[in-house]
Amino acid sequence: GRCEYVLAMDCEEKAWFVYGSFDTCSTHGRGACLVSVTLYVNHDIAIEVSRGMLVNYDGKRVHVPEKGLQTITGKDGSVVYLFLRDDWMVLKFNNGGDTHYELRWDGLMSAQILLGKNAPRTCGLCGNANEDPTDDFQLRWSGRLPRAWRNSGTAGRSTEGGGARKPLDCPSGNGRKSFQRR
């Protein structure tokens, strides 16, 4: 069925959130696929990207440039840059200082959330990005693993080499490090 989840968010300042909207996508009705992603920045900007590389901001369709970038400025001065890189549509945003982030969307059902240098603590379905897969499913408030996860037999196993798979294409430690060097 239809549902929405926080894929990732700034758990310290609450300055940005990335929500994923899922819908039924299988022929037998028992699968769910990511159909759109919404980025909220500084309670000022909300941008939804959906299938077909569609971008909506402030109730209007935004053009995705084939070359160069589109600048989206919120009413309170927040800025998000929209551009294409390889096969990805990219929303690049900043939370002040030298910390920048990228939300990448393939236009169908795959998203990547890349954290910049000095990123605050994050949480959501993509985990907390501390390069320790054993704590990626901890509950935000208690810090404990959900009972279903503890009892699944996969708790504490690495996502590498046959362990539990991550729910989305969230950046791994190596991906984050190469992104930070840009």
mmCIF file with all atom_site columns, C-alpha atoms in Angstrom:
data_model
loop_
_atom_site.group_PDB
_atom_site.id
_atom_site.type_symbol
_atom_site.label_atom_id
_atom_site.label_alt_id
_atom_site.label_comp_id
_atom_site.label_asym_id
_atom_site.label_entity_id
_atom_site.label_seq_id
_atom_site.pdbx_PDB_ins_code
_atom_site.Cartn_x
_atom_site.Cartn_y
_atom_site.Cartn_z
_atom_site.occupancy
_atom_site.B_iso_or_equiv
_atom_site.pdbx_formal_charge
_atom_site.auth_seq_id
_atom_site.auth_comp_id
_atom_site.auth_asym_id
_atom_site.auth_atom_id
_atom_site.pdbx_PDB_model_num
ATOM 1   C CA . GLY A 1 1   ? 0.000  0.000   0.000   1.00 0.00 ? 1   GLY A CA 1
ATOM 2   C CA . ARG A 1 2   ? 0.860  3.654   0.156   1.00 0.00 ? 2   ARG A CA 1
ATOM 3   C CA . CYS A 1 3   ? 3.092  4.977   2.913   1.00 0.00 ? 3   CYS A CA 1
ATOM 4   C CA . GLU A 1 4   ? 5.669  7.662   3.701   1.00 0.00 ? 4   GLU A CA 1
ATOM 5   C CA . TYR A 1 5   ? 8.869  7.340   5.694   1.00 0.00 ? 5   TYR A CA 1
ATOM 6   C CA . VAL A 1 6   ? 11.660 9.639   6.812   1.00 0.00 ? 6   VAL A CA 1
ATOM 7   C CA . LEU A 1 7   ? 14.601 8.402   4.745   1.00 0.00 ? 7   LEU A CA 1
ATOM 8   C CA . ALA A 1 8   ? 17.072 10.722  6.443   1.00 0.00 ? 8   ALA A CA 1
ATOM 9   C CA . MET A 1 9   ? 17.042 13.857  8.559   1.00 0.00 ? 9   MET A CA 1
ATOM 10  C CA . ASP A 1 10  ? 19.266 16.120  10.585  1.00 0.00 ? 10  ASP A CA 1
ATOM 11  C CA . CYS A 1 11  ? 18.577 14.763  14.089  1.00 0.00 ? 11  CYS A CA 1
ATOM 12  C CA . GLU A 1 12  ? 20.389 17.590  15.878  1.00 0.00 ? 12  GLU A CA 1
ATOM 13  C CA . GLU A 1 13  ? 19.155 20.850  14.350  1.00 0.00 ? 13  GLU A CA 1
ATOM 14  C CA . LYS A 1 14  ? 16.118 19.455  12.465  1.00 0.00 ? 14  LYS A CA 1
ATOM 15  C CA . ALA A 1 15  ? 17.229 21.714  9.585   1.00 0.00 ? 15  ALA A CA 1
ATOM 16  C CA . TRP A 1 16  ? 16.498 19.232  6.783   1.00 0.00 ? 16  TRP A CA 1
ATOM 17  C CA . PHE A 1 17  ? 14.363 16.150  6.180   1.00 0.00 ? 17  PHE A CA 1
ATOM 18  C CA . VAL A 1 18  ? 14.059 13.738  3.257   1.00 0.00 ? 18  VAL A CA 1
ATOM 19  C CA . TYR A 1 19  ? 10.754 11.861  3.034   1.00 0.00 ? 19  TYR A CA 1
ATOM 20  C CA . GLY A 1 20  ? 10.119 8.958   0.681   1.00 0.00 ? 20  GLY A CA 1
ATOM 21  C CA . SER A 1 21  ? 6.658  8.124   -0.655  1.00 0.00 ? 21  SER A CA 1
ATOM 22  C CA . PHE A 1 22  ? 6.076  4.476   -1.482  1.00 0.00 ? 22  PHE A CA 1
ATOM 23  C CA . ASP A 1 23  ? 3.270  2.827   -3.462  1.00 0.00 ? 23  ASP A CA 1
ATOM 24  C CA . THR A 1 24  ? 2.316  -0.688  -4.542  1.00 0.00 ? 24  THR A CA 1
ATOM 25  C CA . CYS A 1 25  ? 4.386  -1.664  -7.560  1.00 0.00 ? 25  CYS A CA 1
ATOM 26  C CA . SER A 1 26  ? 4.189  -5.409  -8.096  1.00 0.00 ? 26  SER A CA 1
ATOM 27  C CA . THR A 1 27  ? 1.776  -7.430  -10.202 1.00 0.00 ? 27  THR A CA 1
ATOM 28  C CA . HIS A 1 28  ? 0.604  -9.366  -7.140  1.00 0.00 ? 28  HIS A CA 1
ATOM 29  C CA . GLY A 1 29  ? 0.191  -6.205  -5.002  1.00 0.00 ? 29  GLY A CA 1
ATOM 30  C CA . ARG A 1 30  ? 2.630  -7.236  -2.280  1.00 0.00 ? 30  ARG A CA 1
ATOM 31  C CA . GLY A 1 31  ? 5.581  -5.019  -3.118  1.00 0.00 ? 31  GLY A CA 1
ATOM 32  C CA . ALA A 1 32  ? 6.238  -1.336  -2.519  1.00 0.00 ? 32  ALA A CA 1
ATOM 33  C CA . CYS A 1 33  ? 8.443  0.977   -4.562  1.00 0.00 ? 33  CYS A CA 1
ATOM 34  C CA . LEU A 1 34  ? 9.715  4.478   -3.973  1.00 0.00 ? 34  LEU A CA 1
ATOM 35  C CA . VAL A 1 35  ? 7.665  6.787   -6.227  1.00 0.00 ? 35  VAL A CA 1
ATOM 36  C CA . SER A 1 36  ? 8.737  10.234  -5.010  1.00 0.00 ? 36  SER A CA 1
ATOM 37  C CA . VAL A 1 37  ? 11.107 11.931  -2.619  1.00 0.00 ? 37  VAL A CA 1
ATOM 38  C CA . THR A 1 38  ? 10.517 15.253  -0.856  1.00 0.00 ? 38  THR A CA 1
ATOM 39  C CA . LEU A 1 39  ? 13.296 17.448  0.515   1.00 0.00 ? 39  LEU A CA 1
ATOM 40  C CA . TYR A 1 40  ? 12.502 19.957  3.267   1.00 0.00 ? 40  TYR A CA 1
ATOM 41  C CA . VAL A 1 41  ? 15.203 22.550  4.056   1.00 0.00 ? 41  VAL A CA 1
ATOM 42  C CA . ASN A 1 42  ? 15.136 24.986  7.003   1.00 0.00 ? 42  ASN A CA 1
ATOM 43  C CA . HIS A 1 43  ? 11.321 24.987  7.165   1.00 0.00 ? 43  HIS A CA 1
ATOM 44  C CA . ASP A 1 44  ? 11.616 27.229  4.088   1.00 0.00 ? 44  ASP A CA 1
ATOM 45  C CA . ILE A 1 45  ? 11.814 24.976  1.029   1.00 0.00 ? 45  ILE A CA 1
ATOM 46  C CA . ALA A 1 46  ? 9.888  21.813  0.143   1.00 0.00 ? 46  ALA A CA 1
ATOM 47  C CA . ILE A 1 47  ? 10.824 20.211  -3.183  1.00 0.00 ? 47  ILE A CA 1
ATOM 48  C CA . GLU A 1 48  ? 9.255  16.993  -4.441  1.00 0.00 ? 48  GLU A CA 1
ATOM 49  C CA . VAL A 1 49  ? 10.932 14.913  -7.139  1.00 0.00 ? 49  VAL A CA 1
ATOM 50  C CA . SER A 1 50  ? 8.908  12.134  -8.709  1.00 0.00 ? 50  SER A CA 1
ATOM 51  C CA . ARG A 1 51  ? 8.954  9.593   -11.503 1.00 0.00 ? 51  ARG A CA 1
ATOM 52  C CA . GLY A 1 52  ? 9.840  10.967  -14.904 1.00 0.00 ? 52  GLY A CA 1
ATOM 53  C CA . MET A 1 53  ? 12.310 13.483  -13.411 1.00 0.00 ? 53  MET A CA 1
ATOM 54  C CA . LEU A 1 54  ? 9.441  15.780  -12.420 1.00 0.00 ? 54  LEU A CA 1
ATOM 55  C CA . VAL A 1 55  ? 10.219 18.492  -9.871  1.00 0.00 ? 55  VAL A CA 1
ATOM 56  C CA . ASN A 1 56  ? 7.607  20.470  -7.926  1.00 0.00 ? 56  ASN A CA 1
ATOM 57  C CA . TYR A 1 57  ? 8.333  23.480  -5.752  1.00 0.00 ? 57  TYR A CA 1
ATOM 58  C CA . ASP A 1 58  ? 5.795  25.848  -4.229  1.00 0.00 ? 58  ASP A CA 1
ATOM 59  C CA . GLY A 1 59  ? 2.968  24.316  -6.280  1.00 0.00 ? 59  GLY A CA 1
ATOM 60  C CA . LYS A 1 60  ? 4.772  24.802  -9.593  1.00 0.00 ? 60  LYS A CA 1
ATOM 61  C CA . ARG A 1 61  ? 6.713  22.534  -11.923 1.00 0.00 ? 61  ARG A CA 1
ATOM 62  C CA . VAL A 1 62  ? 10.427 23.373  -12.016 1.00 0.00 ? 62  VAL A CA 1
ATOM 63  C CA . HIS A 1 63  ? 12.495 22.895  -15.175 1.00 0.00 ? 63  HIS A CA 1
ATOM 64  C CA . VAL A 1 64  ? 15.475 20.549  -14.833 1.00 0.00 ? 64  VAL A CA 1
ATOM 65  C CA . PRO A 1 65  ? 18.253 22.024  -16.993 1.00 0.00 ? 65  PRO A CA 1
ATOM 66  C CA . GLU A 1 66  ? 20.144 19.654  -19.277 1.00 0.00 ? 66  GLU A CA 1
ATOM 67  C CA . LYS A 1 67  ? 23.295 21.691  -18.642 1.00 0.00 ? 67  LYS A CA 1
ATOM 68  C CA . GLY A 1 68  ? 24.149 24.072  -15.854 1.00 0.00 ? 68  GLY A CA 1
ATOM 69  C CA . LEU A 1 69  ? 21.970 24.401  -12.787 1.00 0.00 ? 69  LEU A CA 1
ATOM 70  C CA . GLN A 1 70  ? 18.679 25.787  -11.594 1.00 0.00 ? 70  GLN A CA 1
ATOM 71  C CA . THR A 1 71  ? 18.765 27.774  -8.334  1.00 0.00 ? 71  THR A CA 1
ATOM 72  C CA . ILE A 1 72  ? 15.735 27.482  -6.059  1.00 0.00 ? 72  ILE A CA 1
ATOM 73  C CA . THR A 1 73  ? 15.565 30.146  -3.347  1.00 0.00 ? 73  THR A CA 1
ATOM 74  C CA . GLY A 1 74  ? 13.078 29.951  -0.489  1.00 0.00 ? 74  GLY A CA 1
ATOM 75  C CA . LYS A 1 75  ? 11.159 32.879  0.980   1.00 0.00 ? 75  LYS A CA 1
ATOM 76  C CA . ASP A 1 76  ? 13.559 32.985  3.957   1.00 0.00 ? 76  ASP A CA 1
ATOM 77  C CA . GLY A 1 77  ? 16.715 32.752  1.820   1.00 0.00 ? 77  GLY A CA 1
ATOM 78  C CA . SER A 1 78  ? 17.441 29.007  1.848   1.00 0.00 ? 78  SER A CA 1
ATOM 79  C CA . VAL A 1 79  ? 19.000 27.841  -1.432  1.00 0.00 ? 79  VAL A CA 1
ATOM 80  C CA . VAL A 1 80  ? 18.858 24.491  -3.230  1.00 0.00 ? 80  VAL A CA 1
ATOM 81  C CA . TYR A 1 81  ? 20.658 23.814  -6.525  1.00 0.00 ? 81  TYR A CA 1
ATOM 82  C CA . LEU A 1 82  ? 19.055 21.489  -9.082  1.00 0.00 ? 82  LEU A CA 1
ATOM 83  C CA . PHE A 1 83  ? 21.124 19.895  -11.846 1.00 0.00 ? 83  PHE A CA 1
ATOM 84  C CA . LEU A 1 84  ? 21.791 16.660  -13.749 1.00 0.00 ? 84  LEU A CA 1
ATOM 85  C CA . ARG A 1 85  ? 24.914 14.585  -13.124 1.00 0.00 ? 85  ARG A CA 1
ATOM 86  C CA . ASP A 1 86  ? 25.411 11.401  -15.118 1.00 0.00 ? 86  ASP A CA 1
ATOM 87  C CA . ASP A 1 87  ? 22.061 9.560   -14.841 1.00 0.00 ? 87  ASP A CA 1
ATOM 88  C CA . TRP A 1 88  ? 20.992 11.336  -11.646 1.00 0.00 ? 88  TRP A CA 1
ATOM 89  C CA . MET A 1 89  ? 18.965 14.448  -10.935 1.00 0.00 ? 89  MET A CA 1
ATOM 90  C CA . VAL A 1 90  ? 20.670 16.175  -8.020  1.00 0.00 ? 90  VAL A CA 1
ATOM 91  C CA . LEU A 1 91  ? 19.374 18.553  -5.359  1.00 0.00 ? 91  LEU A CA 1
ATOM 92  C CA . LYS A 1 92  ? 22.369 20.086  -3.586  1.00 0.00 ? 92  LYS A CA 1
ATOM 93  C CA . PHE A 1 93  ? 21.804 22.044  -0.414  1.00 0.00 ? 93  PHE A CA 1
ATOM 94  C CA . ASN A 1 94  ? 23.834 23.516  2.411   1.00 0.00 ? 94  ASN A CA 1
ATOM 95  C CA . ASN A 1 95  ? 23.216 23.869  6.112   1.00 0.00 ? 95  ASN A CA 1
ATOM 96  C CA . GLY A 1 96  ? 25.660 26.694  6.656   1.00 0.00 ? 96  GLY A CA 1
ATOM 97  C CA . GLY A 1 97  ? 29.428 26.572  6.853   1.00 0.00 ? 97  GLY A CA 1
ATOM 98  C CA . ASP A 1 98  ? 31.263 23.978  4.802   1.00 0.00 ? 98  ASP A CA 1
ATOM 99  C CA . THR A 1 99  ? 28.634 21.254  5.146   1.00 0.00 ? 99  THR A CA 1
ATOM 100 C CA . HIS A 1 100 ? 26.739 20.394  1.986   1.00 0.00 ? 100 HIS A CA 1
ATOM 101 C CA . TYR A 1 101 ? 24.438 17.548  1.067   1.00 0.00 ? 101 TYR A CA 1
ATOM 102 C CA . GLU A 1 102 ? 23.123 15.952  -2.085  1.00 0.00 ? 102 GLU A CA 1
ATOM 103 C CA . LEU A 1 103 ? 19.842 14.198  -2.701  1.00 0.00 ? 103 LEU A CA 1
ATOM 104 C CA . ARG A 1 104 ? 20.096 12.186  -5.918  1.00 0.00 ? 104 ARG A CA 1
ATOM 105 C CA . TRP A 1 105 ? 17.112 10.722  -7.770  1.00 0.00 ? 105 TRP A CA 1
ATOM 106 C CA . ASP A 1 106 ? 17.231 8.392   -10.780 1.00 0.00 ? 106 ASP A CA 1
ATOM 107 C CA . GLY A 1 107 ? 13.785 9.422   -12.040 1.00 0.00 ? 107 GLY A CA 1
ATOM 108 C CA . LEU A 1 108 ? 12.227 6.026   -11.394 1.00 0.00 ? 108 LEU A CA 1
ATOM 109 C CA . MET A 1 109 ? 12.621 4.585   -7.889  1.00 0.00 ? 109 MET A CA 1
ATOM 110 C CA . SER A 1 110 ? 16.149 4.933   -6.565  1.00 0.00 ? 110 SER A CA 1
ATOM 111 C CA . ALA A 1 111 ? 17.433 7.689   -4.281  1.00 0.00 ? 111 ALA A CA 1
ATOM 112 C CA . GLN A 1 112 ? 20.798 8.466   -2.708  1.00 0.00 ? 112 GLN A CA 1
ATOM 113 C CA . ILE A 1 113 ? 21.355 10.845  0.178   1.00 0.00 ? 113 ILE A CA 1
ATOM 114 C CA . LEU A 1 114 ? 24.966 11.991  0.439   1.00 0.00 ? 114 LEU A CA 1
ATOM 115 C CA . LEU A 1 115 ? 26.234 13.741  3.544   1.00 0.00 ? 115 LEU A CA 1
ATOM 116 C CA . GLY A 1 116 ? 28.972 16.336  3.442   1.00 0.00 ? 116 GLY A CA 1
ATOM 117 C CA . LYS A 1 117 ? 31.885 16.990  5.745   1.00 0.00 ? 117 LYS A CA 1
ATOM 118 C CA . ASN A 1 118 ? 30.923 17.876  9.328   1.00 0.00 ? 118 ASN A CA 1
ATOM 119 C CA . ALA A 1 119 ? 27.369 16.616  8.827   1.00 0.00 ? 119 ALA A CA 1
ATOM 120 C CA . PRO A 1 120 ? 25.290 16.557  12.009  1.00 0.00 ? 120 PRO A CA 1
ATOM 121 C CA . ARG A 1 121 ? 23.988 13.288  13.427  1.00 0.00 ? 121 ARG A CA 1
ATOM 122 C CA . THR A 1 122 ? 21.424 11.794  11.055  1.00 0.00 ? 122 THR A CA 1
ATOM 123 C CA . CYS A 1 123 ? 18.612 9.301   11.459  1.00 0.00 ? 123 CYS A CA 1
ATOM 124 C CA . GLY A 1 124 ? 15.859 7.723   9.375   1.00 0.00 ? 124 GLY A CA 1
ATOM 125 C CA . LEU A 1 125 ? 15.478 4.596   7.250   1.00 0.00 ? 125 LEU A CA 1
ATOM 126 C CA . CYS A 1 126 ? 18.973 5.139   5.829   1.00 0.00 ? 126 CYS A CA 1
ATOM 127 C CA . GLY A 1 127 ? 20.472 4.740   9.302   1.00 0.00 ? 127 GLY A CA 1
ATOM 128 C CA . ASN A 1 128 ? 22.709 7.151   11.161  1.00 0.00 ? 128 ASN A CA 1
ATOM 129 C CA . ALA A 1 129 ? 25.644 7.205   8.695   1.00 0.00 ? 129 ALA A CA 1
ATOM 130 C CA . ASN A 1 130 ? 28.309 6.427   11.311  1.00 0.00 ? 130 ASN A CA 1
ATOM 131 C CA . GLU A 1 131 ? 29.734 3.508   9.271   1.00 0.00 ? 131 GLU A CA 1
ATOM 132 C CA . ASP A 1 132 ? 28.496 0.957   11.843  1.00 0.00 ? 132 ASP A CA 1
ATOM 133 C CA . PRO A 1 133 ? 25.742 -1.192  10.253  1.00 0.00 ? 133 PRO A CA 1
ATOM 134 C CA . THR A 1 134 ? 24.896 -2.830  13.591  1.00 0.00 ? 134 THR A CA 1
ATOM 135 C CA . ASP A 1 135 ? 23.164 0.303   14.891  1.00 0.00 ? 135 ASP A CA 1
ATOM 136 C CA . ASP A 1 136 ? 21.424 1.511   11.719  1.00 0.00 ? 136 ASP A CA 1
ATOM 137 C CA . PHE A 1 137 ? 18.016 0.318   12.875  1.00 0.00 ? 137 PHE A CA 1
ATOM 138 C CA . GLN A 1 138 ? 18.053 1.788   16.369  1.00 0.00 ? 138 GLN A CA 1
ATOM 139 C CA . LEU A 1 139 ? 14.960 3.673   17.443  1.00 0.00 ? 139 LEU A CA 1
ATOM 140 C CA . ARG A 1 140 ? 15.558 7.416   17.400  1.00 0.00 ? 140 ARG A CA 1
ATOM 141 C CA . TRP A 1 141 ? 14.393 8.175   20.938  1.00 0.00 ? 141 TRP A CA 1
ATOM 142 C CA . SER A 1 142 ? 15.429 5.104   22.955  1.00 0.00 ? 142 SER A CA 1
ATOM 143 C CA . GLY A 1 143 ? 18.516 4.048   20.991  1.00 0.00 ? 143 GLY A CA 1
ATOM 144 C CA . ARG A 1 144 ? 17.346 0.406   21.147  1.00 0.00 ? 144 ARG A CA 1
ATOM 145 C CA . LEU A 1 145 ? 16.785 -1.949  18.221  1.00 0.00 ? 145 LEU A CA 1
ATOM 146 C CA . PRO A 1 146 ? 13.115 -2.695  17.479  1.00 0.00 ? 146 PRO A CA 1
ATOM 147 C CA . ARG A 1 147 ? 11.995 -6.073  18.844  1.00 0.00 ? 147 ARG A CA 1
ATOM 148 C CA . ALA A 1 148 ? 11.252 -7.420  15.343  1.00 0.00 ? 148 ALA A CA 1
ATOM 149 C CA . TRP A 1 149 ? 14.798 -6.553  14.238  1.00 0.00 ? 149 TRP A CA 1
ATOM 150 C CA . ARG A 1 150 ? 16.397 -8.070  17.382  1.00 0.00 ? 150 ARG A CA 1
ATOM 151 C CA . ASN A 1 151 ? 14.451 -11.306 16.848  1.00 0.00 ? 151 ASN A CA 1
ATOM 152 C CA . SER A 1 152 ? 15.050 -11.550 13.087  1.00 0.00 ? 152 SER A CA 1
ATOM 153 C CA . GLY A 1 153 ? 18.433 -13.236 13.339  1.00 0.00 ? 153 GLY A CA 1
ATOM 154 C CA . THR A 1 154 ? 20.017 -10.474 11.253  1.00 0.00 ? 154 THR A CA 1
ATOM 155 C CA . ALA A 1 155 ? 20.699 -7.971  14.026  1.00 0.00 ? 155 ALA A CA 1
ATOM 156 C CA . GLY A 1 156 ? 24.360 -7.110  14.191  1.00 0.00 ? 156 GLY A CA 1
ATOM 157 C CA . ARG A 1 157 ? 25.219 -8.650  10.819  1.00 0.00 ? 157 ARG A CA 1
ATOM 158 C CA . SER A 1 158 ? 27.025 -6.527  8.318   1.00 0.00 ? 158 SER A CA 1
ATOM 159 C CA . THR A 1 159 ? 25.286 -5.415  5.126   1.00 0.00 ? 159 THR A CA 1
ATOM 160 C CA . GLU A 1 160 ? 28.367 -6.634  3.253   1.00 0.00 ? 160 GLU A CA 1
ATOM 161 C CA . GLY A 1 161 ? 28.777 -10.217 2.057   1.00 0.00 ? 161 GLY A CA 1
ATOM 162 C CA . GLY A 1 162 ? 25.290 -11.659 2.407   1.00 0.00 ? 162 GLY A CA 1
ATOM 163 C CA . GLY A 1 163 ? 24.011 -9.983  5.580   1.00 0.00 ? 163 GLY A CA 1
ATOM 164 C CA . ALA A 1 164 ? 20.839 -7.948  5.804   1.00 0.00 ? 164 ALA A CA 1
ATOM 165 C CA . ARG A 1 165 ? 20.410 -5.574  2.889   1.00 0.00 ? 165 ARG A CA 1
ATOM 166 C CA . LYS A 1 166 ? 19.886 -1.866  3.351   1.00 0.00 ? 166 LYS A CA 1
ATOM 167 C CA . PRO A 1 167 ? 16.384 -0.743  2.370   1.00 0.00 ? 167 PRO A CA 1
ATOM 168 C CA . LEU A 1 168 ? 17.583 1.972   -0.031  1.00 0.00 ? 168 LEU A CA 1
ATOM 169 C CA . ASP A 1 169 ? 20.694 2.961   -1.894  1.00 0.00 ? 169 ASP A CA 1
ATOM 170 C CA . CYS A 1 170 ? 22.016 4.928   1.060   1.00 0.00 ? 170 CYS A CA 1
ATOM 171 C CA . PRO A 1 171 ? 25.676 5.965   0.905   1.00 0.00 ? 171 PRO A CA 1
ATOM 172 C CA . SER A 1 172 ? 28.136 3.617   2.567   1.00 0.00 ? 172 SER A CA 1
ATOM 173 C CA . GLY A 1 173 ? 31.250 4.721   4.385   1.00 0.00 ? 173 GLY A CA 1
ATOM 174 C CA . ASN A 1 174 ? 33.404 4.697   1.239   1.00 0.00 ? 174 ASN A CA 1
ATOM 175 C CA . GLY A 1 175 ? 30.785 6.631   -0.746  1.00 0.00 ? 175 GLY A CA 1
ATOM 176 C CA . ARG A 1 176 ? 30.531 9.252   1.962   1.00 0.00 ? 176 ARG A CA 1
ATOM 177 C CA . LYS A 1 177 ? 34.305 9.687   2.106   1.00 0.00 ? 177 LYS A CA 1
ATOM 178 C CA . SER A 1 178 ? 34.648 10.212  -1.651  1.00 0.00 ? 178 SER A CA 1
ATOM 179 C CA . PHE A 1 179 ? 31.731 12.663  -1.587  1.00 0.00 ? 179 PHE A CA 1
ATOM 180 C CA . GLN A 1 180 ? 33.349 14.653  1.236   1.00 0.00 ? 180 GLN A CA 1
ATOM 181 C CA . ARG A 1 181 ? 36.535 15.132  -0.799  1.00 0.00 ? 181 ARG A CA 1
ATOM 182 C CA . ARG A 1 182 ? 34.664 17.043  -3.556  1.00 0.00 ? 182 ARG A CA 1
#
